[in-house]
Short mmCIF file of C-alpha atoms in Angstrom, two decimals:
data_model
loop_
_atom_site.label_atom_id
_atom_site.label_comp_id
_atom_site.label_asym_id
_atom_site.label_seq_id
_atom_site.Cartn_x
_atom_site.Cartn_y
_atom_site.Cartn_z
CA UNK K 2 -51.13 131.98 -27.78
CA UNK K 3 -53.90 133.83 -25.87
CA UNK K 4 -53.20 134.69 -22.33
CA UNK K 5 -54.82 132.51 -19.66
CA UNK K 6 -57.16 134.32 -16.97
CA UNK K 7 -55.25 135.07 -13.74
CA UNK K 8 -58.61 135.21 -11.61
CA UNK K 9 -59.91 131.84 -10.48
CA UNK K 10 -63.54 133.19 -9.71
CA UNK K 11 -66.08 132.52 -12.17
CA UNK K 12 -67.20 135.26 -14.58
CA UNK K 13 -70.92 135.16 -13.10
CA UNK K 14 -69.41 135.74 -9.16
CA UNK K 15 -67.21 138.49 -10.52
CA UNK K 16 -70.41 140.50 -10.90
CA UNK K 17 -71.09 140.34 -7.33
CA UNK K 18 -68.18 142.70 -6.64
CA UNK K 19 -66.01 143.02 -3.68
CA UNK K 20 -67.82 141.17 -0.68
CA UNK K 21 -66.32 142.98 2.40
CA UNK K 22 -67.68 143.78 5.63
CA UNK K 23 -68.48 147.28 4.84
CA UNK K 24 -70.94 146.14 1.94
CA UNK K 25 -72.32 142.89 3.54
CA UNK K 26 -73.61 142.51 6.98
CA UNK K 27 -73.11 139.28 8.88
CA UNK K 28 -76.36 137.15 8.55
CA UNK K 29 -75.91 135.20 12.03
CA UNK K 30 -76.97 138.14 14.61
CA UNK K 31 -80.35 138.41 12.64
CA UNK K 32 -81.19 134.74 12.89
CA UNK K 33 -80.02 134.63 16.24
CA UNK K 34 -82.91 136.48 17.09
CA UNK K 35 -85.30 133.62 16.32
CA UNK K 36 -86.45 131.66 19.24
CA UNK K 37 -85.64 128.00 19.54
CA UNK K 38 -88.89 125.84 19.71
CA UNK K 39 -87.06 122.42 20.79
CA UNK K 40 -86.60 121.19 24.20
CA UNK K 41 -83.04 121.48 25.69
CA UNK K 42 -82.81 117.62 25.81
CA UNK K 43 -81.29 115.81 23.09
CA UNK K 44 -80.22 118.93 21.14
CA UNK K 45 -76.83 118.55 19.35
CA UNK K 46 -77.43 121.37 16.77
CA UNK K 47 -78.13 124.75 17.82
CA UNK K 48 -80.89 126.60 15.88
CA UNK K 49 -78.65 129.17 14.66
CA UNK K 50 -76.29 126.54 12.96
CA UNK K 51 -79.18 124.81 11.26
CA UNK K 52 -80.80 128.06 9.96
CA UNK K 53 -77.09 128.95 8.54
CA UNK K 54 -76.76 125.81 6.97
CA UNK K 55 -80.14 126.27 5.00
CA UNK K 56 -79.47 129.75 4.10
CA UNK K 57 -75.98 128.82 2.73
CA UNK K 58 -77.67 125.77 0.73
CA UNK K 59 -80.22 128.14 -0.68
CA UNK K 60 -77.46 130.39 -1.94
CA UNK K 61 -75.94 127.44 -3.61
CA UNK K 62 -79.38 126.66 -5.14
CA UNK K 63 -80.45 123.93 -3.03
CA UNK K 64 -84.28 123.01 -3.65
CA UNK K 65 -85.31 120.39 -1.07
CA UNK K 66 -84.44 119.24 2.28
CA UNK K 67 -82.42 116.57 0.83
CA UNK K 68 -80.14 118.96 -0.96
CA UNK K 69 -79.86 121.13 2.07
CA UNK K 70 -78.43 117.91 3.82
CA UNK K 71 -76.20 117.56 0.55
CA UNK K 72 -74.67 120.84 1.01
CA UNK K 73 -73.50 120.08 4.61
CA UNK K 74 -72.06 116.66 3.38
CA UNK K 75 -69.93 118.27 1.11
CA UNK K 76 -69.02 121.04 3.15
CA UNK K 77 -65.48 120.90 4.61
CA UNK K 78 -64.84 120.89 8.46
CA UNK K 79 -63.80 124.48 8.39
CA UNK K 80 -67.04 125.24 6.66
CA UNK K 81 -68.98 123.42 9.16
CA UNK K 82 -67.17 124.99 12.09
CA UNK K 83 -68.10 128.57 10.87
CA UNK K 84 -71.58 127.79 10.53
CA UNK K 85 -71.67 126.58 14.26
CA UNK K 86 -71.61 122.56 13.86
CA UNK K 87 -70.33 121.49 17.01
CA UNK K 88 -67.42 119.26 17.04
CA UNK K 89 -67.46 115.44 18.16
CA UNK K 90 -65.24 114.14 20.80
CA UNK K 91 -63.35 112.22 18.21
CA UNK K 92 -62.69 115.58 16.47
CA UNK K 93 -65.11 115.36 13.46
CA UNK K 94 -68.03 117.43 12.55
CA UNK K 95 -71.10 116.17 10.82
CA UNK K 96 -74.24 118.48 9.05
CA UNK K 97 -77.58 117.68 10.06
CA UNK K 98 -79.70 114.96 8.18
CA UNK K 99 -82.66 115.92 6.00
CA UNK K 100 -84.87 114.32 8.98
CA UNK K 101 -83.09 116.77 11.48
CA UNK K 102 -83.60 119.91 9.25
CA UNK K 103 -87.18 119.03 8.55
CA UNK K 104 -88.18 118.93 12.22
CA UNK K 105 -86.40 122.10 12.71
CA UNK K 106 -88.02 123.98 9.99
CA UNK K 107 -91.38 122.60 10.74
CA UNK K 108 -91.39 123.80 14.18
CA UNK K 109 -89.51 127.29 13.94
CA UNK K 110 -91.65 130.48 14.34
CA UNK K 111 -92.37 131.46 10.81
CA UNK K 112 -93.17 135.01 11.86
CA UNK K 113 -90.01 135.53 13.55
CA UNK K 114 -87.64 133.92 10.68
CA UNK K 115 -89.48 136.10 8.39
CA UNK K 116 -88.68 139.16 10.57
CA UNK K 117 -85.06 138.55 11.00
CA UNK K 118 -84.66 137.47 7.29
CA UNK K 119 -86.65 140.62 6.15
CA UNK K 120 -84.77 142.92 8.44
CA UNK K 121 -81.47 141.51 7.05
CA UNK K 122 -82.57 142.14 3.43
CA UNK K 123 -83.85 145.68 4.46
CA UNK K 124 -80.48 146.35 5.73
CA UNK K 125 -78.51 145.28 2.80
CA UNK K 126 -80.99 147.10 0.57
CA UNK K 127 -80.07 150.51 2.34
CA UNK K 128 -76.40 149.59 1.77
CA UNK K 129 -77.06 149.04 -1.79
CA UNK K 130 -78.86 152.29 -2.42
CA UNK K 131 -76.03 154.12 -0.85
CA UNK K 132 -73.64 152.58 -2.93
CA UNK K 133 -75.33 152.47 -6.20
CA UNK K 134 -76.67 156.30 -5.80
CA UNK K 135 -74.78 158.00 -3.10
CA UNK K 136 -75.77 161.58 -4.09
CA UNK K 137 -79.12 161.12 -5.73
CA UNK K 138 -82.02 160.13 -3.27
CA UNK K 139 -84.73 158.12 -4.92
CA UNK K 140 -87.86 156.61 -3.48
CA UNK K 141 -88.18 153.35 -2.54
CA UNK K 142 -91.03 151.54 -4.52
CA UNK K 143 -92.43 148.06 -2.90
CA UNK K 144 -94.69 145.86 -4.22
CA UNK K 145 -97.29 144.04 -2.06
CA UNK K 146 -98.09 140.57 -3.87
CA UNK K 147 -99.05 137.07 -2.99
CA UNK K 148 -97.92 133.83 -4.18
CA UNK K 149 -99.29 130.23 -3.42
CA UNK K 150 -97.37 127.34 -2.87
CA UNK K 151 -98.91 124.51 -5.04
CA UNK K 152 -97.00 121.73 -4.00
CA UNK K 153 -97.89 122.06 -0.25
CA UNK K 154 -101.50 121.20 -0.59
CA UNK K 155 -102.82 117.90 0.50
CA UNK K 156 -106.21 116.05 0.15
CA UNK K 157 -106.99 117.25 3.97
CA UNK K 158 -105.36 120.53 3.75
CA UNK K 159 -105.26 123.51 0.99
CA UNK K 160 -102.24 124.92 -0.46
CA UNK K 161 -100.33 127.58 1.57
CA UNK K 162 -100.40 131.12 0.69
CA UNK K 163 -98.05 133.83 1.38
CA UNK K 164 -98.05 137.67 1.23
CA UNK K 165 -95.07 139.61 0.59
CA UNK K 166 -93.81 143.20 0.33
CA UNK K 167 -90.97 143.18 -2.42
CA UNK K 168 -88.79 146.25 -3.45
CA UNK K 169 -89.02 146.80 -6.92
CA UNK K 170 -85.41 147.43 -7.98
CA UNK K 171 -83.42 145.69 -6.84
CA UNK K 172 -85.68 142.82 -5.85
CA UNK K 173 -85.83 142.04 -2.11
CA UNK K 174 -88.41 140.44 0.31
CA UNK K 175 -88.69 142.87 3.10
CA UNK K 176 -91.61 141.02 4.87
CA UNK K 177 -93.81 138.23 4.48
CA UNK K 178 -96.68 136.65 6.43
CA UNK K 179 -98.96 133.53 5.68
CA UNK K 180 -102.51 133.73 4.72
CA UNK K 181 -104.66 131.43 6.30
CA UNK K 182 -107.29 129.06 4.37
CA UNK K 183 -110.31 130.98 6.04
CA UNK K 184 -109.15 134.67 5.43
CA UNK K 185 -107.93 136.58 2.25
CA UNK K 186 -104.85 138.93 1.56
CA UNK K 187 -106.61 142.09 2.15
CA UNK K 188 -106.88 141.33 5.92
CA UNK K 189 -103.21 140.75 6.09
CA UNK K 190 -102.19 144.08 4.05
CA UNK K 191 -101.88 146.21 7.50
CA UNK K 192 -99.73 143.44 9.61
CA UNK K 193 -97.66 142.86 6.72
CA UNK K 194 -96.62 146.44 6.18
CA UNK K 195 -96.91 147.39 9.90
CA UNK K 196 -93.21 146.37 10.91
CA UNK K 197 -91.61 148.61 8.09
CA UNK K 198 -90.20 152.05 7.50
CA UNK K 199 -92.43 153.49 4.78
CA UNK K 200 -91.99 157.02 4.98
CA UNK K 201 -92.06 158.64 1.54
CA UNK K 202 -91.82 155.37 -0.11
CA UNK K 203 -94.35 154.25 -2.95
CA UNK K 204 -96.33 151.25 -2.42
CA UNK K 205 -97.94 149.47 -5.42
CA UNK K 206 -100.58 146.66 -5.43
CA UNK K 207 -103.32 145.41 -7.53
CA UNK K 208 -107.06 145.87 -7.54
CA UNK K 209 -107.41 143.20 -4.81
CA UNK K 210 -105.97 145.54 -2.08
CA UNK K 211 -107.52 148.71 -3.17
CA UNK K 212 -109.50 148.79 -0.01
CA UNK K 213 -110.01 152.24 1.35
CA UNK K 214 -109.56 151.57 4.91
CA UNK K 215 -105.85 150.07 4.36
CA UNK K 216 -105.02 153.08 1.90
CA UNK K 217 -106.14 155.70 4.43
CA UNK K 218 -103.85 153.57 7.21
CA UNK K 219 -101.01 153.67 4.52
CA UNK K 220 -101.09 157.34 3.97
CA UNK K 221 -102.02 158.73 7.18
CA UNK K 222 -100.34 156.49 9.55
CA UNK K 223 -97.36 155.16 7.71
CA UNK K 224 -96.74 158.49 5.68
CA UNK K 225 -96.28 156.69 2.39
CA UNK K 226 -97.62 156.90 -1.08
CA UNK K 227 -99.50 154.60 -3.17
CA UNK K 228 -100.00 153.57 -6.73
CA UNK K 229 -103.21 151.28 -6.87
CA UNK K 230 -104.82 149.76 -9.70
CA UNK K 231 -108.75 150.25 -9.89
CA UNK K 232 -110.87 147.60 -11.42
CA UNK K 233 -114.64 146.91 -11.42
CA UNK K 234 -114.28 145.76 -7.74
CA UNK K 235 -114.31 149.43 -7.03
CA UNK K 236 -117.02 150.39 -9.19
CA UNK K 237 -117.60 154.11 -8.38
CA UNK K 238 -113.86 155.05 -8.57
CA UNK K 239 -113.74 153.05 -11.91
CA UNK K 240 -116.53 154.53 -13.35
CA UNK K 241 -115.14 158.17 -12.60
CA UNK K 242 -111.70 157.22 -13.83
CA UNK K 243 -113.09 155.94 -17.24
CA UNK K 244 -115.18 158.87 -17.68
CA UNK K 245 -112.11 161.46 -17.62
CA UNK K 246 -111.57 163.30 -20.87
CA UNK K 247 -108.57 160.87 -21.73
CA UNK K 248 -108.99 161.59 -25.41
CA UNK K 249 -108.10 165.29 -25.09
CA UNK K 250 -104.95 164.51 -22.81
CA UNK K 251 -101.80 163.80 -25.06
CA UNK K 252 -99.66 160.76 -24.29
CA UNK K 253 -96.90 161.57 -21.85
CA UNK K 254 -94.67 158.76 -22.12
CA UNK K 255 -94.66 155.45 -24.34
CA UNK K 256 -92.26 152.54 -24.00
CA UNK K 257 -91.96 149.69 -26.35
CA UNK K 258 -89.93 146.18 -26.50
CA UNK K 259 -90.12 142.99 -28.40
CA UNK K 260 -89.13 139.77 -26.73
CA UNK K 261 -90.72 136.42 -26.40
CA UNK K 262 -92.20 136.07 -29.58
CA UNK K 263 -94.43 139.35 -29.12
CA UNK K 264 -94.12 142.95 -29.34
CA UNK K 265 -95.45 145.33 -26.56
CA UNK K 266 -95.89 148.76 -26.51
CA UNK K 267 -97.30 150.95 -23.14
CA UNK K 268 -98.33 154.56 -23.08
CA UNK K 269 -99.24 156.37 -20.00
CA UNK K 270 -101.57 159.61 -19.53
CA UNK K 271 -101.97 161.34 -16.28
CA UNK K 272 -104.61 163.59 -14.75
CA UNK K 273 -104.55 165.81 -11.70
CA UNK K 274 -107.53 165.33 -9.82
CA UNK K 275 -109.10 168.50 -8.34
CA UNK K 276 -110.81 168.27 -4.96
CA UNK K 277 -112.78 171.24 -5.87
CA UNK K 278 -114.47 169.28 -8.83
CA UNK K 279 -115.41 166.00 -6.75
CA UNK K 280 -112.35 164.36 -6.89
CA UNK K 281 -112.47 160.75 -7.25
CA UNK K 282 -113.86 158.27 -4.70
CA UNK K 283 -110.91 157.04 -3.57
CA UNK K 284 -108.85 158.27 -0.32
CA UNK K 285 -105.82 160.80 -0.86
CA UNK K 286 -105.88 160.49 -4.45
CA UNK K 287 -104.18 163.12 -6.29
CA UNK K 288 -103.18 161.76 -9.98
CA UNK K 289 -105.28 159.68 -12.26
CA UNK K 290 -103.45 157.37 -14.62
CA UNK K 291 -104.26 155.62 -17.74
CA UNK K 292 -101.88 152.91 -18.96
CA UNK K 293 -102.86 151.70 -22.46
CA UNK K 294 -101.12 148.44 -23.50
CA UNK K 295 -100.89 146.99 -27.11
CA UNK K 296 -99.50 143.51 -27.54
CA UNK K 297 -98.94 141.87 -30.91
CA UNK K 298 -97.92 138.12 -30.69
CA UNK K 299 -96.03 136.72 -34.02
CA UNK K 300 -98.82 135.55 -36.27
CA UNK K 301 -101.76 136.40 -34.03
CA UNK K 302 -103.91 139.56 -34.01
CA UNK K 303 -103.17 142.62 -31.71
CA UNK K 304 -104.75 143.07 -28.57
CA UNK K 305 -105.12 146.14 -26.66
CA UNK K 306 -105.99 146.99 -23.11
CA UNK K 307 -106.46 149.89 -21.00
CA UNK K 308 -105.75 150.15 -17.05
CA UNK K 309 -106.52 152.68 -14.65
CA UNK K 310 -104.67 153.37 -11.38
CA UNK K 311 -104.92 156.33 -9.04
CA UNK K 312 -101.64 157.67 -6.81
CA UNK K 313 -101.42 159.81 -3.67
CA UNK K 314 -98.40 161.43 -5.53
CA UNK K 315 -99.11 164.90 -6.97
CA UNK K 316 -97.89 165.65 -10.50
CA UNK K 317 -94.88 167.68 -8.91
CA UNK K 318 -93.73 164.89 -6.89
CA UNK K 319 -93.19 162.34 -9.85
CA UNK K 320 -92.90 161.99 -13.61
CA UNK K 321 -95.01 159.93 -16.07
CA UNK K 322 -91.99 157.86 -16.79
CA UNK K 323 -91.42 157.19 -12.89
CA UNK K 324 -95.11 156.15 -12.77
CA UNK K 325 -94.85 153.76 -15.60
CA UNK K 326 -91.80 152.27 -14.34
CA UNK K 327 -93.48 151.75 -11.01
CA UNK K 328 -96.56 150.03 -12.31
CA UNK K 329 -94.74 147.85 -15.04
CA UNK K 330 -92.19 147.19 -12.01
CA UNK K 331 -95.30 145.80 -9.78
CA UNK K 332 -96.00 143.22 -12.71
CA UNK K 333 -92.37 142.36 -13.09
CA UNK K 334 -92.31 140.89 -9.70
CA UNK K 335 -93.58 137.76 -11.22
CA UNK K 336 -90.56 137.43 -13.17
CA UNK K 337 -88.07 138.60 -10.95
CA UNK K 338 -89.01 136.83 -7.68
CA UNK K 339 -91.87 134.23 -8.22
CA UNK K 340 -90.66 132.76 -11.70
CA UNK K 341 -87.43 132.40 -10.16
CA UNK K 342 -88.64 130.91 -6.83
CA UNK K 343 -90.55 128.36 -9.22
CA UNK K 344 -88.10 127.41 -11.94
CA UNK K 345 -84.47 128.04 -10.30
CA UNK K 346 -85.56 126.58 -7.31
CA UNK K 347 -88.81 124.45 -8.07
CA UNK K 348 -91.00 125.77 -5.38
CA UNK K 349 -94.37 124.47 -7.06
CA UNK K 350 -92.69 121.11 -7.27
CA UNK K 351 -91.77 120.87 -3.75
CA UNK K 352 -93.71 118.75 -1.62
CA UNK K 353 -92.85 119.96 1.78
CA UNK K 354 -95.91 120.36 3.61
CA UNK K 355 -95.67 119.75 7.41
CA UNK K 356 -95.87 122.41 10.04
CA UNK K 357 -93.94 125.72 8.82
CA UNK K 358 -91.49 124.13 6.92
CA UNK K 359 -93.07 125.26 3.36
CA UNK K 360 -93.20 129.11 4.73
CA UNK K 361 -89.44 128.43 6.12
CA UNK K 362 -88.32 127.17 2.83
CA UNK K 363 -89.93 130.14 0.97
CA UNK K 364 -88.15 132.36 3.23
CA UNK K 365 -84.73 130.89 2.52
CA UNK K 366 -85.29 131.13 -1.28
CA UNK K 367 -86.47 134.95 -0.57
CA UNK K 368 -83.00 135.43 1.26
CA UNK K 369 -81.22 133.77 -1.59
CA UNK K 370 -82.85 135.78 -4.40
CA UNK K 371 -82.67 139.26 -2.46
CA UNK K 372 -79.04 138.74 -1.42
CA UNK K 373 -77.71 137.76 -4.71
CA UNK K 374 -79.93 140.45 -6.85
CA UNK K 375 -78.78 143.08 -4.22
CA UNK K 376 -75.02 142.06 -4.84
CA UNK K 377 -75.68 142.56 -8.88
CA UNK K 378 -76.23 139.17 -9.98
CA UNK K 379 -78.45 139.09 -13.17
CA UNK K 380 -78.89 135.29 -13.53
CA UNK K 381 -79.66 133.62 -10.36
CA UNK K 382 -79.42 130.27 -11.88
CA UNK K 383 -76.12 130.32 -13.02
CA UNK K 384 -74.59 132.05 -9.86
CA UNK K 385 -76.33 129.39 -7.60
CA UNK K 386 -74.12 126.67 -9.91
CA UNK K 387 -70.98 128.42 -9.59
CA UNK K 388 -71.56 128.93 -5.62
CA UNK K 389 -72.39 125.01 -5.42
CA UNK K 390 -69.25 124.09 -6.79
CA UNK K 391 -67.24 126.23 -4.15
CA UNK K 392 -69.72 126.28 -0.96
CA UNK K 393 -67.26 128.35 0.88
CA UNK K 394 -68.21 131.49 -1.28
CA UNK K 395 -71.63 131.25 0.57
CA UNK K 396 -70.02 132.48 3.55
CA UNK K 397 -68.94 135.58 2.27
CA UNK K 398 -72.00 136.29 0.11
CA UNK K 399 -73.93 136.09 3.72
CA UNK K 400 -71.25 137.99 5.54
CA UNK K 401 -70.77 134.86 7.93
CA UNK K 402 -67.33 135.08 9.52
CA UNK K 403 -65.62 132.59 11.88
CA UNK K 404 -66.66 133.14 15.26
CA UNK K 405 -66.30 130.05 17.53
CA UNK K 406 -67.25 131.76 20.53
CA UNK K 407 -70.57 132.70 19.03
CA UNK K 408 -71.31 129.62 16.74
CA UNK K 409 -70.07 126.56 18.57
CA UNK K 410 -67.25 124.83 19.78
#
């Protein structure tokens, strides 16, 4: 007769490891830094308590304001007390309704909320790096990438667009800003990265952000490195890169994989750029990169593509394998972050559109994805479903402790 498992913890949650205070920071002090935009009159719920409800609900897979309120309805009296929900004179506690949550998220300062969540995830990322590689120091690789909130569009207003700085592995959103309808992403490059500590980190971005002024600021002011994809929007640099003697350079790294009905292979070549020979018309460029991609879908002809990039890293500071991983990791943000937000959390289907609510909801989705991935979750959908059945587990995952003196009475 087979033995019965002694642990009641679902297998998908066991991968998260021990959820102790040394490994997980308390989210409450971070959210306490967000200013309350409401008038004191008529307030029953504190801002921190509403934001904590949203955070715990997001970790349990809530996709909408209604599902956040349903999480609060299912919560026990003890859980609500830990989240700071005030006690009525008759002794009961009741979570906020969807309309209350919506009003709070509409009015909350989106920049302050993103800064609080980004600071929390940055601290968690540092702790995770120390635990995973205590003796090996690796450069952080951060992608700058944008995402549209399709469901936020209305006849009289365009869809909202967010620009974020996301670590490659594990995935965590360190900063996020909203891009206005009358501007583009490049104008928000500096404000996005300015608050972050980027010394010796590597920042990756696509051709849209390959703006010379931004790159100069990144290297000279922030002391960071970069890997920039160069396309025809930089005609001089693109022509110089394409004219390099790539045929005489041997392939330095290859990687292949077969998945999703296709076989893909990527090879990388690098070439040091000598300033004495003219260099490349791009600031602080030290290394030219060519990635050749071959893709063969089942039953279809093979396609080939060459992508050029430049980096401020010297050949002795990195390796072709690391460069290939960084470039591949930048493209992988679509799958490891954006895809999860759209499929698991139904972000594109969300009809939240008023005030700062669309951005706030995206911030809590970033919090949930980043926190779970930093703890080791490899399937966000399964993990959130397991937490939904046991809401109290969200407290340990976010480091929330019972402190009545801070969270309410």
